[in-house]
Coordinates of C-alpha atoms in Angstrom, one line a residue:
Chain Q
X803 CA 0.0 0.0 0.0
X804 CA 1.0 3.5 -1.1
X805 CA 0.3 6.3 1.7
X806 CA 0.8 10.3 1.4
X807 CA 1.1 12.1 4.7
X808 CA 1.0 16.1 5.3
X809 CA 2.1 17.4 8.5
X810 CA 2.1 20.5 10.0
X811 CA 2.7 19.3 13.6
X812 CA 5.7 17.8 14.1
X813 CA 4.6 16.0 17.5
X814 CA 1.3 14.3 15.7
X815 CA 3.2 14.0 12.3
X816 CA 5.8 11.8 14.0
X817 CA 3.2 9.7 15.4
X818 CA 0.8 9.2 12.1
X819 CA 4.8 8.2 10.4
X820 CA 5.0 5.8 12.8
X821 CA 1.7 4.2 13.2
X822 CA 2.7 3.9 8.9
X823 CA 6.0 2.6 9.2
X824 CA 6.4 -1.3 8.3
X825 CA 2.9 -0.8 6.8
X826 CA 3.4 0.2 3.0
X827 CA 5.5 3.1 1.3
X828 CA 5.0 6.7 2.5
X829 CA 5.9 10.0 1.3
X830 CA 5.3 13.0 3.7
X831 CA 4.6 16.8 2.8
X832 CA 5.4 19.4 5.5
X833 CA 5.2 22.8 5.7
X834 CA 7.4 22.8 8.3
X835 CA 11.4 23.1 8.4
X836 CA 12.3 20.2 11.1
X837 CA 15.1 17.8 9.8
X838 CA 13.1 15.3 12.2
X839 CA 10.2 14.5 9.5
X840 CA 13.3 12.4 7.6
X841 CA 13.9 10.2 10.5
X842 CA 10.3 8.1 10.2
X843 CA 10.8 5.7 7.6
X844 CA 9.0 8.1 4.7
X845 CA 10.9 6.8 1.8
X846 CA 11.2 10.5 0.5
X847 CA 10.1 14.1 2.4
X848 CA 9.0 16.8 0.9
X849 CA 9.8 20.1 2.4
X850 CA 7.5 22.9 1.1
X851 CA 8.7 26.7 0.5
X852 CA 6.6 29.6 0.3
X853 CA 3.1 30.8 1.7
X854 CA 1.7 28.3 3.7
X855 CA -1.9 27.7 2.4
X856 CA -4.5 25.1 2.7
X857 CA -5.7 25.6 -1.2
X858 CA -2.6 25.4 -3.2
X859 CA -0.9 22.9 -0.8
X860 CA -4.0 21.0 -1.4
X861 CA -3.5 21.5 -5.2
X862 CA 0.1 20.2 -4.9
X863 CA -0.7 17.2 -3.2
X864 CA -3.3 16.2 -5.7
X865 CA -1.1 16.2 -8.2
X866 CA 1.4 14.3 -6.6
X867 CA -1.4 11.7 -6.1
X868 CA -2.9 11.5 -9.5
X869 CA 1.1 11.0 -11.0
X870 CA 2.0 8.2 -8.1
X871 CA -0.9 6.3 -7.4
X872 CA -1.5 6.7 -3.3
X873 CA -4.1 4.4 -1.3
X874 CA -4.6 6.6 1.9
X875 CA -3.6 10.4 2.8
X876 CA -3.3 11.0 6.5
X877 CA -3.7 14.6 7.5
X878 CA -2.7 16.2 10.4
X879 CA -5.5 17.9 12.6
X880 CA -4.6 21.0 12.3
X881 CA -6.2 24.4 11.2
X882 CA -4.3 24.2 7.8
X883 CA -4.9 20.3 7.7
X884 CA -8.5 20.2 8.1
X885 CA -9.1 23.1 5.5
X886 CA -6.4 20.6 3.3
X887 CA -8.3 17.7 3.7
X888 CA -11.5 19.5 2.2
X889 CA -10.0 20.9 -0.7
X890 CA -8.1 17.5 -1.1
X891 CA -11.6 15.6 -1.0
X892 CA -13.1 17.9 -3.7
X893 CA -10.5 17.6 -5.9
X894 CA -9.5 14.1 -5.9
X895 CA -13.4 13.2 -5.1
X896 CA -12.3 10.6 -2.1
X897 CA -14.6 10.8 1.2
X898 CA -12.9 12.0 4.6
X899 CA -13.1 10.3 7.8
X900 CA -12.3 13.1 9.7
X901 CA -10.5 13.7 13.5
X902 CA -9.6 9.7 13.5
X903 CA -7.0 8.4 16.8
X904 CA -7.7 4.0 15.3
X905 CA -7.4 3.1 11.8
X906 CA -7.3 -0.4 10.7
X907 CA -6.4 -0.8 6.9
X908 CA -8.2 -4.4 5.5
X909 CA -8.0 -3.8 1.7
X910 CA -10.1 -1.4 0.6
X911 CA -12.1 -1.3 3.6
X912 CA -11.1 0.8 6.3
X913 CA -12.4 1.1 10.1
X914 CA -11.8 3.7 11.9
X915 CA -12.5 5.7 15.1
X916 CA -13.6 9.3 16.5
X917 CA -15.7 10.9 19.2
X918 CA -19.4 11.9 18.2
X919 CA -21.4 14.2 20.3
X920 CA -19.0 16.5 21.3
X921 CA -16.7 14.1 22.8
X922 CA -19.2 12.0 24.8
X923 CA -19.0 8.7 22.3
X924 CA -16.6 6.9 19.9
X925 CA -17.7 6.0 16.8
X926 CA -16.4 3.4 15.3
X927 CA -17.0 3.1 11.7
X928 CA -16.2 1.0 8.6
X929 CA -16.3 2.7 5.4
X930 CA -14.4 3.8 1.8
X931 CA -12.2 6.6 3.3
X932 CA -9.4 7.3 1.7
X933 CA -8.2 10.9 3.5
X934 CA -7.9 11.1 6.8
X935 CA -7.3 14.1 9.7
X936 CA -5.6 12.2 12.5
X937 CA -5.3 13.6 16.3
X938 CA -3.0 13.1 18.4
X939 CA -2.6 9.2 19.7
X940 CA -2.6 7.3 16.5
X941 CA 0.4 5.8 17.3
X942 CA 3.8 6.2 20.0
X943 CA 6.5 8.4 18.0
X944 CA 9.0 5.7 17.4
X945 CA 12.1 7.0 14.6
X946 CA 12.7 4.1 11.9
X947 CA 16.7 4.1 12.3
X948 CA 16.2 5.5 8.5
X949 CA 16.6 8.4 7.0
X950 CA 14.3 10.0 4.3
X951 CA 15.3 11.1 1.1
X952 CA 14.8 14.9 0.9
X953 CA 13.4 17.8 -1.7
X954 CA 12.0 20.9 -1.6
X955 CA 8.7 22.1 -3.8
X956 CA 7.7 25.4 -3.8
X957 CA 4.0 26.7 -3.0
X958 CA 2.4 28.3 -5.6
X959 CA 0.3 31.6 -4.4
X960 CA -3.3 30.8 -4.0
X961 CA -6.4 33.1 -3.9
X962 CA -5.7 34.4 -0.5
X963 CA -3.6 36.9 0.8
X964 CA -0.9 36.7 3.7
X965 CA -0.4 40.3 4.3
X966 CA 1.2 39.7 7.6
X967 CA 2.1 36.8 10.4
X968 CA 2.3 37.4 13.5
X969 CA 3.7 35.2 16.4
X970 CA 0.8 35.0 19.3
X971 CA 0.4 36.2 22.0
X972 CA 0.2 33.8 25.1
X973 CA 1.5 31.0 23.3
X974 CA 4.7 30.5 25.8
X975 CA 2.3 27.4 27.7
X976 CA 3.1 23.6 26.2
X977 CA 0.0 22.1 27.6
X978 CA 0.2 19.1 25.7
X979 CA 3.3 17.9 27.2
X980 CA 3.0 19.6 31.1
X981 CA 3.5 16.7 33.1
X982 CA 1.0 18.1 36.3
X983 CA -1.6 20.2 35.6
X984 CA -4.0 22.3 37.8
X985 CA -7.0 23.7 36.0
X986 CA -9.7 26.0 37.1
X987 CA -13.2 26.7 36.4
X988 CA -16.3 28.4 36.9
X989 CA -16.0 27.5 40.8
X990 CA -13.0 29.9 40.8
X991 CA -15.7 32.3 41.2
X992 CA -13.6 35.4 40.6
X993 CA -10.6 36.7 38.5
X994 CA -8.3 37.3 41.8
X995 CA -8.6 33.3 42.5
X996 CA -5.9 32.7 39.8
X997 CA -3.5 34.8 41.9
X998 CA -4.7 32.5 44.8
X999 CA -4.0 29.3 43.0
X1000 CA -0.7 30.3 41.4
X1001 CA 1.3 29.6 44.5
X1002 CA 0.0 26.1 44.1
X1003 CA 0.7 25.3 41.1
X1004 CA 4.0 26.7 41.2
X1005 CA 4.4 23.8 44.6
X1006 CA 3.7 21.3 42.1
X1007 CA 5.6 22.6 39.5
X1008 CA 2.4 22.4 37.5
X1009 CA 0.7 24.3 34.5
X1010 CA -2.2 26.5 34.8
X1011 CA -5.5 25.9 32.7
X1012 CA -8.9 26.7 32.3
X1013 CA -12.4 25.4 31.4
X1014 CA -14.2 26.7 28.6
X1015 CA -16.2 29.8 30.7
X1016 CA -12.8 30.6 32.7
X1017 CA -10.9 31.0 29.0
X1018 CA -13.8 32.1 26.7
X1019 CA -16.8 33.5 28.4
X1020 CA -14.8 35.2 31.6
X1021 CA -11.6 35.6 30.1
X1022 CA -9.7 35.2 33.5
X1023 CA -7.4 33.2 31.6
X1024 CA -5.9 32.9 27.9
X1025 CA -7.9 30.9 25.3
X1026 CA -4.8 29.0 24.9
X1027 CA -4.9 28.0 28.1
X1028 CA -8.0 26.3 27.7
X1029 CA -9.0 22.6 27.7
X1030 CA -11.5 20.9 26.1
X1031 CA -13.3 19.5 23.3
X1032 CA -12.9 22.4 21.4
X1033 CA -9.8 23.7 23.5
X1034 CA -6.4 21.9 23.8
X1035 CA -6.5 18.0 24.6
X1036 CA -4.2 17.0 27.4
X1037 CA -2.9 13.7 29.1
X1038 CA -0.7 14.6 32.1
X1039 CA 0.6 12.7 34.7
X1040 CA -2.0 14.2 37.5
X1041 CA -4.8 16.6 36.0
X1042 CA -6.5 18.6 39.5
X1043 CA -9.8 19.8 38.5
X1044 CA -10.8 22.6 40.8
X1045 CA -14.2 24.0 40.6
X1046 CA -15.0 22.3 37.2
X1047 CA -18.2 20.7 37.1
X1048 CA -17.3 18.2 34.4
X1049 CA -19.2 18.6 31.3
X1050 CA -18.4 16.3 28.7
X1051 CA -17.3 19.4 26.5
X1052 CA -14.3 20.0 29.5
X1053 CA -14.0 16.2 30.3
X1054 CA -13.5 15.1 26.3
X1055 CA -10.0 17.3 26.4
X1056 CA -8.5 15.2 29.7
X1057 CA -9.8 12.1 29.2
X1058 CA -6.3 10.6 28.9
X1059 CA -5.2 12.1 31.8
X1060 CA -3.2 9.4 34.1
X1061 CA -4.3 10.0 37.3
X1062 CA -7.7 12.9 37.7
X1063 CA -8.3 14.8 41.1
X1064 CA -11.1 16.9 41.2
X1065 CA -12.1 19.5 44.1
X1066 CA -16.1 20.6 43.7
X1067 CA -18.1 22.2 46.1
X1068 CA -21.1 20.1 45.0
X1069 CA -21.1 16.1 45.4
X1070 CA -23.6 15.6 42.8
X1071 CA -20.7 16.9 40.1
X1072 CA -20.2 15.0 37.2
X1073 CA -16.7 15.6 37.7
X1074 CA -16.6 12.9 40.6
X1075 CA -16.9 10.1 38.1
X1076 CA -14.3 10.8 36.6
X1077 CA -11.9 11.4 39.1
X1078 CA -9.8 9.2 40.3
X1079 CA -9.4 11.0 43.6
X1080 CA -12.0 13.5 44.7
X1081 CA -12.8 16.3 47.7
X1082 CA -16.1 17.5 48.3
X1083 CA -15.2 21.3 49.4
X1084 CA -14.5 24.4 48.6
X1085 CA -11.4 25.2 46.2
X1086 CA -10.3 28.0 48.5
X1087 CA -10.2 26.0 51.9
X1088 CA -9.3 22.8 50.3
X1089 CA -6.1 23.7 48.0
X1090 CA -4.1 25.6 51.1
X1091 CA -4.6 22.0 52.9
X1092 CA -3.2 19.9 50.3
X1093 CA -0.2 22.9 49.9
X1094 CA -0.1 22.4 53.7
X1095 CA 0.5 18.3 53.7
X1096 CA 2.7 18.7 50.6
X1097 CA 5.6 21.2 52.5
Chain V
X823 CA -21.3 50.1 1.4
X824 CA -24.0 47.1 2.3
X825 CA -23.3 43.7 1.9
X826 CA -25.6 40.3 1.1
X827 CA -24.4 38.0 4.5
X828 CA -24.7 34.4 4.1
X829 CA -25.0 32.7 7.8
X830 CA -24.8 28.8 8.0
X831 CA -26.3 27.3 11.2
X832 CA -26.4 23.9 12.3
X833 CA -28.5 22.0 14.7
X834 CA -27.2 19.8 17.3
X835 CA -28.6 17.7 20.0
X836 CA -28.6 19.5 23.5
X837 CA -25.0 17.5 24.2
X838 CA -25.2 18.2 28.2
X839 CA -28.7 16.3 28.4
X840 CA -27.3 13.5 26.5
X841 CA -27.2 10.6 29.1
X842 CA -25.8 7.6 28.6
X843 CA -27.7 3.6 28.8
X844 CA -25.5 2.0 31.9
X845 CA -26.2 -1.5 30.6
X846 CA -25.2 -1.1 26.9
X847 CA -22.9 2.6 26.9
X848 CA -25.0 3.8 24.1
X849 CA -26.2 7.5 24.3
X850 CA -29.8 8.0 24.6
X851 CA -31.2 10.6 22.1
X852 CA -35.0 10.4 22.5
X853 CA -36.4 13.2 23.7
X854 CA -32.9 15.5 23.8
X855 CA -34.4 18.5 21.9
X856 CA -31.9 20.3 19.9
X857 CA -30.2 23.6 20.2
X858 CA -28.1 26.1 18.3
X859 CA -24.9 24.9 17.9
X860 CA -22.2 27.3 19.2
X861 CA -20.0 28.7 16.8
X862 CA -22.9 28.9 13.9
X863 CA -24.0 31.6 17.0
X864 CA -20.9 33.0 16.7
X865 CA -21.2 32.9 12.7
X866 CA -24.4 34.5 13.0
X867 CA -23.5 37.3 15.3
X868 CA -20.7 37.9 12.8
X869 CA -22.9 38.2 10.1
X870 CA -25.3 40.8 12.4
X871 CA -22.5 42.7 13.3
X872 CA -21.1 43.1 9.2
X873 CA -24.5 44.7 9.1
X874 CA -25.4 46.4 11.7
X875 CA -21.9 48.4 10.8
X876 CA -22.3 48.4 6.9
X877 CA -25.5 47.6 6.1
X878 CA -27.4 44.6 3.7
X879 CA -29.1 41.8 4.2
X880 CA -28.2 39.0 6.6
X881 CA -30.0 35.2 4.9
X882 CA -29.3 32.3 7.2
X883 CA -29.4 28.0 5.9
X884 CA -29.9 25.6 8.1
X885 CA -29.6 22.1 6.9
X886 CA -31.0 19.5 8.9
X887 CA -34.9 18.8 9.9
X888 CA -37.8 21.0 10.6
X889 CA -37.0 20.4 14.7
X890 CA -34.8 23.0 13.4
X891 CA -37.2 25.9 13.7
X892 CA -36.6 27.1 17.2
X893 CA -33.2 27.6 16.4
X894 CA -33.9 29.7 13.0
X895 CA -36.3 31.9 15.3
X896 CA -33.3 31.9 17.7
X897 CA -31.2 33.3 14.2
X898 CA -34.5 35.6 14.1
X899 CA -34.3 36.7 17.1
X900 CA -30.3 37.9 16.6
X901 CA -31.0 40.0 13.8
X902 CA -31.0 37.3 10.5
X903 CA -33.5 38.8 7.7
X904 CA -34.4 35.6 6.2
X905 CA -34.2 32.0 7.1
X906 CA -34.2 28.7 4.9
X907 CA -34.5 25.5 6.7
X908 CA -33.6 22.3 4.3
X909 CA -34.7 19.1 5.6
X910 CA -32.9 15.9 5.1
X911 CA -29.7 16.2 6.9
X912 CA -27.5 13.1 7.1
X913 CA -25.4 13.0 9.7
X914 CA -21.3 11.9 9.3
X915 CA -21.7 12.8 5.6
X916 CA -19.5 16.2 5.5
X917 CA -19.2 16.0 1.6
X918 CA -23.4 15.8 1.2
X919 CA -23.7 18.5 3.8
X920 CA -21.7 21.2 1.9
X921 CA -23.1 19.7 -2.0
X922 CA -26.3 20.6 -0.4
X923 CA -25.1 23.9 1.3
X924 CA -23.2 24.7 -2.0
X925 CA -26.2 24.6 -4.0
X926 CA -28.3 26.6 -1.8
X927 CA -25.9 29.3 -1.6
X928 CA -25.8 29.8 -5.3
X929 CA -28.9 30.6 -5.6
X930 CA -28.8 33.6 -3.4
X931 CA -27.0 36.9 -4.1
X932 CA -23.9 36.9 -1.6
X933 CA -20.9 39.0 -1.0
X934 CA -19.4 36.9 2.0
X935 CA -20.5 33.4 3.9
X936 CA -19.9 32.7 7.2
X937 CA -19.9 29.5 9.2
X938 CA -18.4 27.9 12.0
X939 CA -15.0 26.6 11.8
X940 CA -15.7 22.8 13.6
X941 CA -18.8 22.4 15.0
X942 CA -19.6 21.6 18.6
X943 CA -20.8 18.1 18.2
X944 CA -18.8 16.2 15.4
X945 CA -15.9 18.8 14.8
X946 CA -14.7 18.2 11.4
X947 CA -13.8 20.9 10.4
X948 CA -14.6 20.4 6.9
X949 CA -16.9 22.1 5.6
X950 CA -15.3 25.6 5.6
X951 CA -12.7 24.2 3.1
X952 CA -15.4 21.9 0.9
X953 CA -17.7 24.8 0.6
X954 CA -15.3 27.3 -0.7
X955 CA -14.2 24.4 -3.4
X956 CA -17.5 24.4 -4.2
X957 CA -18.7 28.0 -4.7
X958 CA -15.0 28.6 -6.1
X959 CA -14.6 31.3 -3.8
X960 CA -11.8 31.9 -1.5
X961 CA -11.3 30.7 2.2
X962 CA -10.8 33.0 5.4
X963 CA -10.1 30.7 7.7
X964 CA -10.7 30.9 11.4
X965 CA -11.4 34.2 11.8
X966 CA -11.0 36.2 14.8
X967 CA -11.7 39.7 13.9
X968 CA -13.0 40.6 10.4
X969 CA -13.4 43.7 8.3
X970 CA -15.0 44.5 5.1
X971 CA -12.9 47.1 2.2
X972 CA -15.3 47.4 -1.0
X973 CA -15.2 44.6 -2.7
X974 CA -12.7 42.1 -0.7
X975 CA -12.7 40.8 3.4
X976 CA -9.4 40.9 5.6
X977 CA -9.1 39.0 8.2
X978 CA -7.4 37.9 11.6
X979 CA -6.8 33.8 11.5
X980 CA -6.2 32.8 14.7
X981 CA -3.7 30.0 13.8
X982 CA -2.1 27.4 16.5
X983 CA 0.9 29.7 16.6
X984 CA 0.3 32.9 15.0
X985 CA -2.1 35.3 13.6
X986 CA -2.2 36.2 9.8
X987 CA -4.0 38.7 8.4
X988 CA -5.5 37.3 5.1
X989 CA -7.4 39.0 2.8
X990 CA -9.4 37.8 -0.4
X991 CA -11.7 39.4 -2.8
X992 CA -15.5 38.8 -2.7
X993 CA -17.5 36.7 -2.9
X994 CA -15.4 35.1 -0.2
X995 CA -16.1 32.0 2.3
X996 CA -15.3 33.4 6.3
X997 CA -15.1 30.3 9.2
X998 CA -14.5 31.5 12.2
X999 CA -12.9 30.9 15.2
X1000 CA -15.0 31.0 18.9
X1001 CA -13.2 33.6 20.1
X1002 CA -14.7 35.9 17.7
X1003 CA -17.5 37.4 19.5
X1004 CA -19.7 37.0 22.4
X1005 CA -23.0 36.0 20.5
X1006 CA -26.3 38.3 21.7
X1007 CA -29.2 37.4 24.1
X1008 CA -31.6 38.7 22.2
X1009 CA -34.0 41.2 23.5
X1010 CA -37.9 39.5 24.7
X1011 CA -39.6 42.2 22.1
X1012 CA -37.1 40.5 19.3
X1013 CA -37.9 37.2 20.4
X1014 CA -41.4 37.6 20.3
X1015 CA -41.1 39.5 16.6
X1016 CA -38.8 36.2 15.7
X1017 CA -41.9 33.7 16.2
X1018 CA -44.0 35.7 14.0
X1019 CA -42.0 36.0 11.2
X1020 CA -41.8 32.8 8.1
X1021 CA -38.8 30.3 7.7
X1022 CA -39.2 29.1 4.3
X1023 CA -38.8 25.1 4.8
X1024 CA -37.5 22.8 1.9
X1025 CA -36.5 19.7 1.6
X1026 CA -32.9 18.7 0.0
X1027 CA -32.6 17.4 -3.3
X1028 CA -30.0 16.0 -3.4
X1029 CA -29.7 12.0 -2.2
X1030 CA -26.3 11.1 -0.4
X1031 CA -25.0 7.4 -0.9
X1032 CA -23.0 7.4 2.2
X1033 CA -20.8 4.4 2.2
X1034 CA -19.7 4.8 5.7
X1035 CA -21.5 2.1 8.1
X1036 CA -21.4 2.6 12.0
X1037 CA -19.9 -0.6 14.0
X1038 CA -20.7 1.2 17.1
X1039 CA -20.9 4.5 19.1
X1040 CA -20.4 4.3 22.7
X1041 CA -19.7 5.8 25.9
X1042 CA -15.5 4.9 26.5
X1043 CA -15.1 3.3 29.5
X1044 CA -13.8 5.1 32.5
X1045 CA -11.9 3.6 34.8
X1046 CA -11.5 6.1 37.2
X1047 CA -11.1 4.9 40.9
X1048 CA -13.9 7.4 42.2
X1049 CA -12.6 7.9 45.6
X1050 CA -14.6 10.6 47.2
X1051 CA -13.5 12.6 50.5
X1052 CA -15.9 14.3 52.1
X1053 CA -13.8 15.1 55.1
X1054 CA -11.4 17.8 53.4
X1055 CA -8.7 17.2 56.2
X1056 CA -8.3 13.3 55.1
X1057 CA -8.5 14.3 51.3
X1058 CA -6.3 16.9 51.2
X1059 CA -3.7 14.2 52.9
X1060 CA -4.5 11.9 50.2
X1061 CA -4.3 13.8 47.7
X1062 CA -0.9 15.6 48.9
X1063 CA 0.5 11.5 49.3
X1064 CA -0.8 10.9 45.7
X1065 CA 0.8 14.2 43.9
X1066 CA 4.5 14.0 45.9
X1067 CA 4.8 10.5 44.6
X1068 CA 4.2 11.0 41.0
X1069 CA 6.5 14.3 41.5
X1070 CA 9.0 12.1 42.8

């Protein structure tokens, strides 16, 4: 089998070349300039120059696909990806299973799997998919003891204008690979609670987050900072959930966490189930307790 | 200068009253009445805003059943003009979803459309990029501010590590991003004005032949330990014991 892979994460990329090596033949596209992506058993890398847009990547790729011959594309989930994988699917007319972490190749026949209703099922589905956008977990990042052959292909300018990037603001938290985190929510019940909690997290040598109203509607913390369905998906070591309640929106984006400790005033919190270790109390008389036992 | 606003809304099941069937893990959707999913809100308080600040007409399309009306009167209610239900939604069939979408679009005068950039439910994020192949207009993708100059749209993408400011000539596709806007409570007068006023209902044309065959949907299993403190001095120990040995 013959598979095409575009990557503009380097972290999820490594893990989709992975989960391909010893499977077929792949060739990876990236936008991005990492020597890395040639370490993954792609038999050749192709390192793309210029604007970096979802149309005329998408128009590149094709291309390369109608001249080679390629079974599956793996996409990264990404905003670029995503956008790629639609133009990809129009133009090579191939259906998309979209936002996969399973796929199991059997011919022509492929099942995959994803989360449905906002994170609170996995669907598991067999169908004719040929693109796929992959999150994170497909596979461990493993390097093939290869290396890639390498070239360059330059983006042609598509029907959008870049009149100017700029770096964001914010964007100095690595929530994806914090090791303890200790996120807040609507139980904070003020903006001045962050200050309060800080000291804590700093004990743990933690990263601050957020739930969805903390980060969106309140804005007492970065949306960056936020985790979630629609936020950043996290799998820590220890994930302490203070004040969140525990929709399935919040719970969908630390699922994977290792071990879950949630502090709610209410008992009846959905939070508690899914928590390994849980305190009925109140964030502000229960966090100075635990800071207490831990010095 | 006024501008012809395209707003696409979806529908989705009220996700929070979704509960889940202990014996089997399946989600039970009977009864769970559905609800305005959250960033078409924020697609359609984009569209309100473009104008309320420069004017035109604001036509929203909602594809997916006639339990769809309380959300179009919701759209009403926001400020949409005019509102076109199209029954017949098939769900986990992103391709059929924008053909259908697509073809509505063209028949209505438009300057910019604006939808969602991954909805709150299935989050694809796919229809953005299929719908502007479609139409053969250009993509703005995940806005976060946007601004209209004569005949072309700039705006902020909020990208995973920086912004860009794109800009692309209209007629022009906008998805955006949630941070966008705060989306409206409407006003009770509005509301009420909103139930009075017709959403043209029609059903889709256009048959999918969606290949794709469920195996299963469930609940994943948790295997939490759910131990629960209710004495915050003994927890607080616990916990303390729990977080210094993974530290460790």
């Amino acid at each position: 089998m013959k598979f095409l892979v575009f990557s503009d994460n380097l972290d999820n990329g490594k893990q989709i070349m992975s989960y391909l090596n010893g499977k077929g033949e792949f060739v990876v596209y990236t936008p991005d300039d990492s020597k890395e992506y040639a370490d993954y058993g792609a038999s050749r890398v192709v390192y793309l120059k210029g604007e970096h847009q979802a149309k005329p990547i998408s128009e590149l790729i094709a291309s390369e696909i109608k001249s080679n011959g390629f079974d599956f594309v793996f996409i990264t989930s990404t905003v670029t990806g995503r956008d790629l994988a639609a133009f990809l699917s129009q133009a090579i007319n191939a259906d998309i299973i979209p936002e996969v972490f399973d796929v199991k190749l059997q011919d022509s026949k492929v099942s995959t799997k994803r989360y449905g209703l906002g994170g609170k099922v996995v669907l598991e589905e067999e169908s004719n998919g040929k693109i796929f956008t992959v999150i994170p977990g497909i596979s461990d990042a493993v390097p093939s003891g290869t290396s890639s052959q390498v070239e360059t292909k330059e983006i042609q300018r598509g029907n959008v204008n870049i009149l100017s990037v700029n770096p964001k603001k914010g964007r100095e938290v690595d929530l994806e690979k914090a090791s303890i985190i200790v996120s807040v929510g609507r139980g904070l019940g003020k903006k001045e609670g962050i200050a309060q909690i800080e000291p804590f997290v700093k004990l743990v040598k933690g990263e601050l987050a957020g739930s969805r109203p903390v980060c969106l509607d309140y804005r007492w913390l970065s949306e960056d900072r936020q985790v979630g369905y629609s936020g950043r998906k996290v799998k820590p070591k220890i994930y302490i959930a203070l004040g969140i309640s525990g929709q399935i929106q919040h719970i969908a984006g630390m699922r994977d966490s290792k071990i879950v400790i949630a502090v709610n005033k209410d008992k009846a919190a959905p939070i508690f189930q899914e928590a390994d270790y849980g305190i009925v109390g109140d964030l502000y008389q229960v966090v100075p307790k635990i800071m207490g036992y831990l010095s | 200068m006024p501008y012809n606003v395209i707003a696409l809304i979806k529908q989705i099941p009220d996700l929070e009253l979704i509960k889940v069937n202990s014996s089997t893990s399946e989600p039970i959707l009977e009864g769970v009445p559905f609800r305005f999913e959250n960033l078409s809100k924020n697609a359609v308080e984009t569209a309100v805003r473009i104008k309320e600040k420069y004017g035109g007409k604001v036509t929203a399309i909602l594809y997916g059943s006639d339990r769809g009306t309380p959300v179009m009167k919701e759209a009403y209610a926001m400020g949409v003009d005019e509102g076109f239900i199209i029954t017949g939604y098939q769900e986990s069939n992103p391709r059929l979803t924008a053909q259908v979408l697509a073809g509505k679009i063209k028949q209505i005068p438009h300057d910019v459309v604006i939808l969602g950039n991954q909805s709150a439910d299935s989050m694809t994020g796919l229809l953005p990029g299929m719908i502007s192949a479609l139409l053969n207009e250009p993509l703005l993708s995940n806005a976060i501010s946007v601004e209209l100059n004569a005949n072309s749209a700039k705006i902020s993408s909020g990208m995973e590590k920086e912004v860009l400011e794109l800009e692309g000539s209209m007629p022009v596709v906008i998805s955006v991003a949630q941070e966008i806007n705060e989306p409206r409570f409407p006003p009770v007068m509005q509301i009420i004005a909103a139930g009075r006023k017709k959403i043209n209902i029609e059903p889709s044309s256009i048959k999918g032949n969606d290949s794709t065959k469920l195996l299963s949907r469930k609940a994943p299993k948790s295997d939490r330990k759910r131990v629960v403190f209710e004495d915050i001095d003994k927890g607080a120990q616990e916990v303390a014991k729990v977080i210094k040995e993974v530290a460790r």
